[in-house]
XYZ file of C-alpha atoms in Angstrom:
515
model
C 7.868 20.902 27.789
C 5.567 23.361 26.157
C 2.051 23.886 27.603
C 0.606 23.066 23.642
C 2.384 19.636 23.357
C 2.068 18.244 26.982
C -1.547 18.822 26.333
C -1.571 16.614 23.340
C 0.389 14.028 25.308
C -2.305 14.397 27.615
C -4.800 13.979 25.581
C -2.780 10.651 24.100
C -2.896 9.221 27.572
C -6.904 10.255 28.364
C -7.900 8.381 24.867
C -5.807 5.538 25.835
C -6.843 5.529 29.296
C -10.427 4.933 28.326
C -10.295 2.434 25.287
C -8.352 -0.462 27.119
C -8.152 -1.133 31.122
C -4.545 -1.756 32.232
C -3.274 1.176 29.991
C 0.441 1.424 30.362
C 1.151 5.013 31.873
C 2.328 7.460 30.676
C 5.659 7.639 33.127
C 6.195 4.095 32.325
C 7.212 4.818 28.548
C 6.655 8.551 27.845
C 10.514 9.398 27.814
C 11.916 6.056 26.949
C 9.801 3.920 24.620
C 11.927 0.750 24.179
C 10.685 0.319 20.891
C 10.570 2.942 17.902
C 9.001 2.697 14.830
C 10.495 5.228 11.973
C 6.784 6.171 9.932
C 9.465 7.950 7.352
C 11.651 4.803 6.970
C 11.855 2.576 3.921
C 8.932 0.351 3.359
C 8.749 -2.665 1.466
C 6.185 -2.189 -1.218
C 3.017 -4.732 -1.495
C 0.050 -4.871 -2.772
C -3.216 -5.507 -0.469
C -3.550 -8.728 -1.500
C -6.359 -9.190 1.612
C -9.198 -7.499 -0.532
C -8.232 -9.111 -3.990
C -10.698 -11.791 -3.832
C -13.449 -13.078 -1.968
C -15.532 -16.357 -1.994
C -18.882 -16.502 -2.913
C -20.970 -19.846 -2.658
C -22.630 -20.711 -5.331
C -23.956 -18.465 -8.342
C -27.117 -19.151 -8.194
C -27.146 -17.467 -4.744
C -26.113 -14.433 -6.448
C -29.744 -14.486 -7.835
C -30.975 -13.754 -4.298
C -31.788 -10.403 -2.745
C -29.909 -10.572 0.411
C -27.089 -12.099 -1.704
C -26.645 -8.624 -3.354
C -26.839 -6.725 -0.076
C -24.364 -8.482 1.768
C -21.985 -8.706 -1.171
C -22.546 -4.633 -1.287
C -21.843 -3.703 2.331
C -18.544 -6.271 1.928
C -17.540 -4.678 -0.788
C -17.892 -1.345 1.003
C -16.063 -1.855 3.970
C -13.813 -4.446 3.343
C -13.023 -3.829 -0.642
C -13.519 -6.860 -2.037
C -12.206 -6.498 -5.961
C -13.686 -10.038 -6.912
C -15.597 -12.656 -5.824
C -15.531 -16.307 -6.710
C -18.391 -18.282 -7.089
C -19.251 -22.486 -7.488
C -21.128 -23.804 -10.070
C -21.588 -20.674 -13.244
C -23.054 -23.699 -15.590
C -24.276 -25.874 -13.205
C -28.192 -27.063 -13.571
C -29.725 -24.039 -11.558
C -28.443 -21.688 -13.790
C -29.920 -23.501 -16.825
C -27.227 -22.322 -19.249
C -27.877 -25.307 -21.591
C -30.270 -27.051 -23.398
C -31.078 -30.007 -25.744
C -33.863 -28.386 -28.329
C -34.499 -31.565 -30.707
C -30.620 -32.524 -30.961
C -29.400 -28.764 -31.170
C -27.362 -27.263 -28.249
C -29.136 -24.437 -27.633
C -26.792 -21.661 -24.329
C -28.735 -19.451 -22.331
C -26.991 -16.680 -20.628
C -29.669 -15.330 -18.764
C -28.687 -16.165 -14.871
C -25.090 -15.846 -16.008
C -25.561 -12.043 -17.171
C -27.899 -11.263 -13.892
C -25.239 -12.171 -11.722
C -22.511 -10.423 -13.183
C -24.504 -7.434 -14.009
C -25.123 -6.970 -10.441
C -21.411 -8.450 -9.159
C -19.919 -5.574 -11.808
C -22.971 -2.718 -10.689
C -21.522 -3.164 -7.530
C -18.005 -2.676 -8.011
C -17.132 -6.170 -7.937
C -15.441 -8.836 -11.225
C -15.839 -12.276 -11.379
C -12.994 -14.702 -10.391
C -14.782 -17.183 -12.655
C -14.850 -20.554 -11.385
C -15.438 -23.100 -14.288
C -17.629 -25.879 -12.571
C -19.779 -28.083 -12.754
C -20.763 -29.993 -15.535
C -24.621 -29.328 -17.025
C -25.897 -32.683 -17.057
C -26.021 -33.480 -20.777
C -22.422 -33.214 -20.439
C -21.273 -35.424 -17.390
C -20.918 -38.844 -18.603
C -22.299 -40.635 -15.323
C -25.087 -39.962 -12.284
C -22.316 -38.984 -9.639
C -23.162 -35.823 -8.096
C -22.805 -34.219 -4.458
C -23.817 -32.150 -1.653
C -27.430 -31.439 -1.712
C -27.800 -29.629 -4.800
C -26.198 -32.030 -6.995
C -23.339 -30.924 -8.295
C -22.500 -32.936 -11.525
C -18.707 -33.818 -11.337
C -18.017 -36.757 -13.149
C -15.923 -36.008 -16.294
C -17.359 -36.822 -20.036
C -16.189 -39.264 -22.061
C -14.566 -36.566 -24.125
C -14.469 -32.913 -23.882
C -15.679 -31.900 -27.145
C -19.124 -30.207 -25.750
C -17.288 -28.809 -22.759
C -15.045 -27.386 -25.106
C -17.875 -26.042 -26.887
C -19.581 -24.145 -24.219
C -16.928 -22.337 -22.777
C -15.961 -21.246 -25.902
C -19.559 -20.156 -25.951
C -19.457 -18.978 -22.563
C -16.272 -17.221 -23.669
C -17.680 -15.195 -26.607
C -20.718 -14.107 -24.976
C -18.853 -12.716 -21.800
C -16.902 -10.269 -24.426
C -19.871 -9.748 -26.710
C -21.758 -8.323 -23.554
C -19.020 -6.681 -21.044
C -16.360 -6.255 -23.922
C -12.826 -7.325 -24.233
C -11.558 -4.403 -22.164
C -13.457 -5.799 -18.955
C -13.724 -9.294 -19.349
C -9.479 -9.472 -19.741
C -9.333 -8.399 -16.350
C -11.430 -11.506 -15.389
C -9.646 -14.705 -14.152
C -10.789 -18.103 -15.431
C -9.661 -20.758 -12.875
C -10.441 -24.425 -14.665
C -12.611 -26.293 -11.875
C -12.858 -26.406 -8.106
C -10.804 -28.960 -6.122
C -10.122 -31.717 -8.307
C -8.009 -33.552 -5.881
C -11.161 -34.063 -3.448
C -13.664 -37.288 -4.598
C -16.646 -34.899 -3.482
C -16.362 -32.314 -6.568
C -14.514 -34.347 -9.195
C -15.082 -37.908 -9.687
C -12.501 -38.685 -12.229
C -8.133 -38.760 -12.200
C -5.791 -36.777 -12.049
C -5.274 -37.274 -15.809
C -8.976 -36.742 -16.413
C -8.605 -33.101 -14.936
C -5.464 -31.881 -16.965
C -7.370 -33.371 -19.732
C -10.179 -30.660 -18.726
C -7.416 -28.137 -18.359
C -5.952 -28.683 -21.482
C -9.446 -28.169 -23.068
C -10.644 -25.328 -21.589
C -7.341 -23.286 -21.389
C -7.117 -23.819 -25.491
C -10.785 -22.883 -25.851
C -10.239 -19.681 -23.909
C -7.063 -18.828 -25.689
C -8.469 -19.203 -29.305
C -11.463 -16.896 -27.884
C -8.828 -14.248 -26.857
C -5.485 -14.783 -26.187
C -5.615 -11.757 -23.684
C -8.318 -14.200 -21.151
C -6.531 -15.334 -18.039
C -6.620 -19.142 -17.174
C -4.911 -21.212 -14.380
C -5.419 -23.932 -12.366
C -5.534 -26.317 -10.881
C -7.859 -25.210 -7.824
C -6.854 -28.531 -5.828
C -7.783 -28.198 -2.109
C -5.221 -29.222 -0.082
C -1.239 -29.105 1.406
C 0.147 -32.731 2.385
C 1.137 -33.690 5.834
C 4.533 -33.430 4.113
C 4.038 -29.599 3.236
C 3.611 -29.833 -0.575
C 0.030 -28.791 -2.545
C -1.215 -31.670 -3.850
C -1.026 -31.729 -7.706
C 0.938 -28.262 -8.052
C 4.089 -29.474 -9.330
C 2.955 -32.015 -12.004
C 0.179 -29.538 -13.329
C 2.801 -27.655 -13.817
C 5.222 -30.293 -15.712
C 1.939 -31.032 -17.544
C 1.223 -28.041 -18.939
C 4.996 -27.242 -19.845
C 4.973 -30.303 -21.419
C 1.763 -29.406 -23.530
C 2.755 -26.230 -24.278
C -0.331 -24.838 -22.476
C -0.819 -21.499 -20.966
C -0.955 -21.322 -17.073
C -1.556 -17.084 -16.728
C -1.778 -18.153 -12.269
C -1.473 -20.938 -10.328
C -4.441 -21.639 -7.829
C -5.271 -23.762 -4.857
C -6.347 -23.910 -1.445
C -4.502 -23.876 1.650
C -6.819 -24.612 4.216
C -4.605 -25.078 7.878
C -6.380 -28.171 8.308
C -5.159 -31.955 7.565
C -8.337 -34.358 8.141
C -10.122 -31.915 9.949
C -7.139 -31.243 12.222
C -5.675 -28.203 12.822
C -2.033 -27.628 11.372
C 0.290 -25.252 13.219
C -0.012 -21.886 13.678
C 2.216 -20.589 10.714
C 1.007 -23.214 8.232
C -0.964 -20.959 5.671
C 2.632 -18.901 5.719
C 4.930 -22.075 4.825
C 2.209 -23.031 2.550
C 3.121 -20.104 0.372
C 6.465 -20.029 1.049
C 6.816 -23.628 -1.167
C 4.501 -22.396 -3.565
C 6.604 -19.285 -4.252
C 9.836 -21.734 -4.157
C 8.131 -23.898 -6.806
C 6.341 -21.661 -9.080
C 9.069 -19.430 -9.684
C 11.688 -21.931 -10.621
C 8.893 -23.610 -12.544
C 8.425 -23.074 -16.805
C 5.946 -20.407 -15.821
C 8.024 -17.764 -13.328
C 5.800 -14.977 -14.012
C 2.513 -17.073 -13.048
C 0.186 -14.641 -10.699
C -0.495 -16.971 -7.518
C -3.740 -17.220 -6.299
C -4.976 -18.908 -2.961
C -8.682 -18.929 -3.995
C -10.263 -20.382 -0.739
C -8.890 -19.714 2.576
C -9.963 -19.811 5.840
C -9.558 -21.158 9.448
C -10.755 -24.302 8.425
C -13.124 -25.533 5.292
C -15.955 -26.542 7.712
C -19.274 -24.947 7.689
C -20.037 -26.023 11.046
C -16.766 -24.568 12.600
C -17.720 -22.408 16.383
C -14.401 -20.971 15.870
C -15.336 -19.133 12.608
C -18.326 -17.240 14.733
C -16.565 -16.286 17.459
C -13.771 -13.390 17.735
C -10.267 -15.287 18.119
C -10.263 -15.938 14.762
C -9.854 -12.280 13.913
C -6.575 -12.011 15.206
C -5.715 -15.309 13.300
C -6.856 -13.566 10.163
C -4.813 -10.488 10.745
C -1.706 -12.522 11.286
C -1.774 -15.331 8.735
C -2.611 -12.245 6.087
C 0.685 -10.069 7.953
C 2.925 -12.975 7.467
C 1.659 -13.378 3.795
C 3.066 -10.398 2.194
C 4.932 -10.918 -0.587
C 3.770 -14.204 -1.074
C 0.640 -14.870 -3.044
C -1.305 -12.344 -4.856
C -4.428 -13.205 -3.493
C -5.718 -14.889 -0.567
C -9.372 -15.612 -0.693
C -11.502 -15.773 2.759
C -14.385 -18.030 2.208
C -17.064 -16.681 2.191
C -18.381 -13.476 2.706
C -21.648 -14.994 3.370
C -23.027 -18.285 5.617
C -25.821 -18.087 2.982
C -22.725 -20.296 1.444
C -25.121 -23.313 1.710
C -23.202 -26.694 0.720
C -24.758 -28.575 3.502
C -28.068 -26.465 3.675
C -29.052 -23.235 5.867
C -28.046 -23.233 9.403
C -28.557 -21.591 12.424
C -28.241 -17.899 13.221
C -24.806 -18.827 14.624
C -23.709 -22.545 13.163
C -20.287 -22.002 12.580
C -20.857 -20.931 9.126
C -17.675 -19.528 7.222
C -19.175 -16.355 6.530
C -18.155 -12.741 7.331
C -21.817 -11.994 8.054
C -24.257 -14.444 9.291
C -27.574 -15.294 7.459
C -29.011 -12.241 8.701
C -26.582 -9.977 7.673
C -25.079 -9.787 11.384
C -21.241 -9.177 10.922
C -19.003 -11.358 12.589
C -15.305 -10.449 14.189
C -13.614 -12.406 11.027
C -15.541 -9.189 8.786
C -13.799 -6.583 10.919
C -10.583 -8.099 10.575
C -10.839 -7.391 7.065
C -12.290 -4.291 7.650
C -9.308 -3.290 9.506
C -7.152 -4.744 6.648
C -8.876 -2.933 4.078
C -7.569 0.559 6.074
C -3.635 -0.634 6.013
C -1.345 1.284 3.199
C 0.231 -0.317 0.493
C 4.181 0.043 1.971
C 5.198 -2.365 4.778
C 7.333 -0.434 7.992
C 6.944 -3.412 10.940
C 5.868 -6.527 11.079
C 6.575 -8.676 14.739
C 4.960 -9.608 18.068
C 1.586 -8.265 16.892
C 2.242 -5.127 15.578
C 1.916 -4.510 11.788
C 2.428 -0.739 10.642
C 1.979 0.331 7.433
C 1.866 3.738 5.445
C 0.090 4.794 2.093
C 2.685 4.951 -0.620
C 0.154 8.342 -1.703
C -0.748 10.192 0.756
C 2.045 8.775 3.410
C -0.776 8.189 6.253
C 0.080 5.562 8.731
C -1.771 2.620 9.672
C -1.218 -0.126 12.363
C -3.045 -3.134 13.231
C -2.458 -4.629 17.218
C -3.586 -7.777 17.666
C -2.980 -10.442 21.091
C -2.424 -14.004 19.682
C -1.631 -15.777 22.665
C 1.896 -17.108 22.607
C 0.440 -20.679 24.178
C -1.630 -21.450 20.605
C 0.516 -23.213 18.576
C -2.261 -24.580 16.064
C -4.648 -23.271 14.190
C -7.706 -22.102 16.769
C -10.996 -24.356 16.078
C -13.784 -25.017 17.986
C -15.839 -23.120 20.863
C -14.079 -19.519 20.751
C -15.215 -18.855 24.301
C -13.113 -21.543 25.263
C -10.222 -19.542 24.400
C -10.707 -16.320 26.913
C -9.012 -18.043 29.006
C -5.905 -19.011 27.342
C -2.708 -16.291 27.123
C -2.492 -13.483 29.013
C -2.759 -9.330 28.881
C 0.042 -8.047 26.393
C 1.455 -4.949 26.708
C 1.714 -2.746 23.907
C 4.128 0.077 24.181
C 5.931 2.201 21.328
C 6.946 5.223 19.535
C 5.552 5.764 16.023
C 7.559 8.831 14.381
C 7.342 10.773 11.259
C 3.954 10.683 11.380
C 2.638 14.217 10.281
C 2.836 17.423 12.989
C -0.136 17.048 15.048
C -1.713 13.784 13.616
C -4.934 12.658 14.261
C -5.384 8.969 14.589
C -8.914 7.259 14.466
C -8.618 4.313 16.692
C -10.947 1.082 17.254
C -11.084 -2.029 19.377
C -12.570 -5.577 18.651
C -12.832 -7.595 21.982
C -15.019 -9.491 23.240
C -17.665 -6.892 24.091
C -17.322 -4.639 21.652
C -17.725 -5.929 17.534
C -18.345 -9.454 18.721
C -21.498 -10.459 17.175
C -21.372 -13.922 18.895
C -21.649 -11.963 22.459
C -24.829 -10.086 21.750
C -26.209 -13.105 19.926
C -25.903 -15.194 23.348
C -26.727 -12.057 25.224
C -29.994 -11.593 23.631
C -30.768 -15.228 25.052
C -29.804 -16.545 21.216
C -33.565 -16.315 19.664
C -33.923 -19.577 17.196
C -35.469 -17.338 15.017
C -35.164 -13.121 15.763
C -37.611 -10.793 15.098
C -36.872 -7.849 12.646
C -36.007 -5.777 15.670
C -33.731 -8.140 17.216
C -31.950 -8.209 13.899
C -31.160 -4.880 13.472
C -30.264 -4.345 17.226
C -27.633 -7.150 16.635
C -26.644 -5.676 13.250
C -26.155 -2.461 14.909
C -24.124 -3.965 18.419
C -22.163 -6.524 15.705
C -20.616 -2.998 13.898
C -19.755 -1.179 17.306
C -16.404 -1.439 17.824
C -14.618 0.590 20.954
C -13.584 3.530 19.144
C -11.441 6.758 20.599
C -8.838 9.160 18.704
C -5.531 10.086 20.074
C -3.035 12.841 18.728
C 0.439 12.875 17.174
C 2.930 15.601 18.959
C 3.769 18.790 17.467
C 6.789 17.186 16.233
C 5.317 14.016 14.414
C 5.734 11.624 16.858
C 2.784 9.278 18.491
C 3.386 7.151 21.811
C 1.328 4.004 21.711
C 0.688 2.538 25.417
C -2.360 0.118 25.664
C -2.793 -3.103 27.370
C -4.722 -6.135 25.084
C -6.268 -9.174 26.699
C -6.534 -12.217 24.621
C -7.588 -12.266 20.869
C -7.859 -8.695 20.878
C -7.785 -6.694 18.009
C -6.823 -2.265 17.754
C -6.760 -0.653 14.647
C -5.063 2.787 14.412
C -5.372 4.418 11.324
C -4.430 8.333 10.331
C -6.983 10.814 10.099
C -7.089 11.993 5.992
């Protein structure tokens, strides 16, 4: 072997050596890697669904400082196209008035927050909710802000203002920007705490607003209908007779929407849920009177509680990466929710509550934020996908990217709870093959999430978990939360990287190609 290239191989096993204890060696698999991975094979084209769309509480947070900063640094690292937020007319936002019998909009909240969502590189995946209260017919409202959700006795006002809504999106951002908008109709219709009317009642409000839209422009997008569940028997609640519906009414349905939380009751589904989720919805939407229809999961996460340990902690990050693996090809967007705890439907919480947030209340990222981080650095075609190795390359520039992650074999739900609890379940994995047709003397950057490096949770209980941390403290823990383990190791002369690293449990390696 020639002086040059056993030095790089050398170099290959040194990185490795010092990024992960139990490092396979390099006699172990140098000559005969079991497994190789062609980096010039064909790839199966996709689109990085991951970073379509994001969820953002409600709208009126987007009025808030720290709001705008956290939405910013997502956007940055994790490349976050839209973001979906509750509640664009509810009460907060004032957007209507009675002035002596005369309706009377005001767009003023509504064109803050988008100015600064669209400054910032970000559209809005408008979320039609709730009713203004001179338009809900009856005093039914939830969670602490009061979300107005029972359904008028007709829709003509609705009708009314989001054709006014509508208009004045186009009169301000123009037609060329606002068509690249979605308009979803509502937020979980199917669940008693955000619409208290029927099933009826709701593709009532569909019909209604999807017409209003369409005489606006006919080039605004509209779908529904946002419902917030999968049965125990594996269907999405409402999907297929929304869809009959709207055949039947000869209404426009531009994507189909809902939310496949892997939770029935508050108990976790199986591990693979999210993916047979999608799998139906594909089956049923494409045979459906709408085959084209975009489909878009709009919330998404480990579970829909706000009080959820596991959504703090870092297994969940390798639960991310593989639900999103295993969804290629099958939805167009899958939205985490939230980028933010400041998501406050039950009020603030804690430092570290269990918030479904990427980053904390104090802007502290959590493992679930690097997960998409490490997402957001995949390529766009698709080379392997098994036993927790995903490798990808950019249809552009051909760089390689791979994701490694350790989802113990023994979980066979969906993690919840106390994520310390789950260090001790599964064992080390062994990681250990041959990535060719990568470019002559590649470098690759790589990083490690574990449990002491990029787990926020760690150096939040580390610092003896401060009820309320000082300035200092914050930006110490903002600073530890970021540093992943990171290392670079070198391609041969010939193209070809080895790959031999040991991962304990929930661990997550991202190895991306140097531009």
């Amino acid at each position: 072997m020639e002086r040059r290239n056993f030095l790089k191989q050398a170099i290959v096993t040194a990185a490795g050596s010092a990024l992960l204890p139990g490092i396979t060696k390099a006699g172990a698999f140098w000559e005969d890697t079991p497994l190789v991975i062609d980096g010039k094979g064909p790839g199966k084209g996709f689109t990085n669904f991951w970073t379509k769309t994001v969820g953002a509480g409600r709208a009126s947070e987007g009025l808030r400082a720290n709001w705008l900063e956290q939405l910013q640094f997502s956007k940055k690292h994790c490349g976050f196209e839209y973001a979906r937020l509750h509640g664009i007319f509810h009460d907060d936002m004032f957007v209507i008035k009675n002035n002596n019998g005369t309706t009377v909009y005001n767009w003023q909240y509504v064109d803050e927050v988008y100015d600064k969502m669209l400054k910032s590189g970000v559209k809005p995946f408008v979320e039609l909710s709730f009713f203004p209260k001179d338009i809900s017919s009856g005093q039914s409202s939830q969670l602490w802000w009061k979300a107005h959700v029972t359904p008028p006795a007709d829709f003509v006002k609705w009708t009314d203002l989001v054709t006014s809504f509508a208009k004045h999106c186009i009169e301000r951002f123009g037609i060329e920007e606002v068509s690249t908008w979605y308009f979803e109709v509502w937020n979980e219709p199917d669940q008693r705490a955000f619409w208290d009317g029927t099933k009826a009642q709701y593709f009532e409000l569909y019909k209604a607003s999807a017409t209003a839209l369409k005489a606006v422009s006919p080039r605004l997008r509209v779908g529904g209908p946002a419902t917030g569940s999968f049965g125990a028997d594996g269907k999405g609640v409402w999907i297929e007779e929304f869809l009959a519906y709207c055949a039947g009414e000869k209404l426009p349905v531009d994507f189909v929407s809902t939310h496949p939380y892997p939770a029935n009751g508050g108990q976790p589904r199986e591990l693979d849920a999210t993916s047979k989720d999608l799998l139906w919805l594909n089956g049923v939407v494409r045979k459906s009177p709408f085959p084209q229809a975009e489909i878009h999961c709009t919330e998404w996460n480990s579970s829909a509680s706000v009080h959820d340990a596991m959504h703090d902690g870092l297994p969940v990050a390798a639960y991310i990466v593989k639900v999103n693996a295993d969804s290629i090809g099958l939805v167009d967007s899958l939205a985490y929710s939230s980028f933010s705890d400041g998501y406050d439907e039950t009020g603030a919480g804690d430092a570290f509550h269990g918030g479904v947030g990427l980053v904390n209340n104090f802007s502290i990222p959590k493992p679930s934020f690097h997960a998409y981080r490490m997402l957001h650095a995949m390529g766009d075609e698709l080379l392997y996908n098994k036993d927790g190795i995903v490798v990808t390359r950019h249809k552009d520039s051909k760089r390689l990217s791979a994701i490694l992650y350790n989802l113990p074999a023994a979980i066979k739900t969906v993690p919840m709870g106390a994520a310390d609890a789950l260090f001790s379940v599964g064992e080390d994995k062994a990681f250990n093959f041959k990535l060719t047709g990568t470019h002559p003397d590649a470098r690759f950057n790589v990083e490690i999430l574990d449990r002491d490096n990029g787990n926020a949770l760690k150096a939040f209980k580390d610092a003896g978990s401060p009820e309320s941390p000082a300035k200092d403290q914050i930006q110490t823990l903002q600073q530890m939360a970021m540093a992943v383990k990171e290392a670079q190791i070198l391609a041969s002369t010939t193209g070809i990287l080895q790959v031999g690293m040991t991962l304990r449990s929930w661990d997550v390696v991202l190895i991306d190609e140097v531009k």
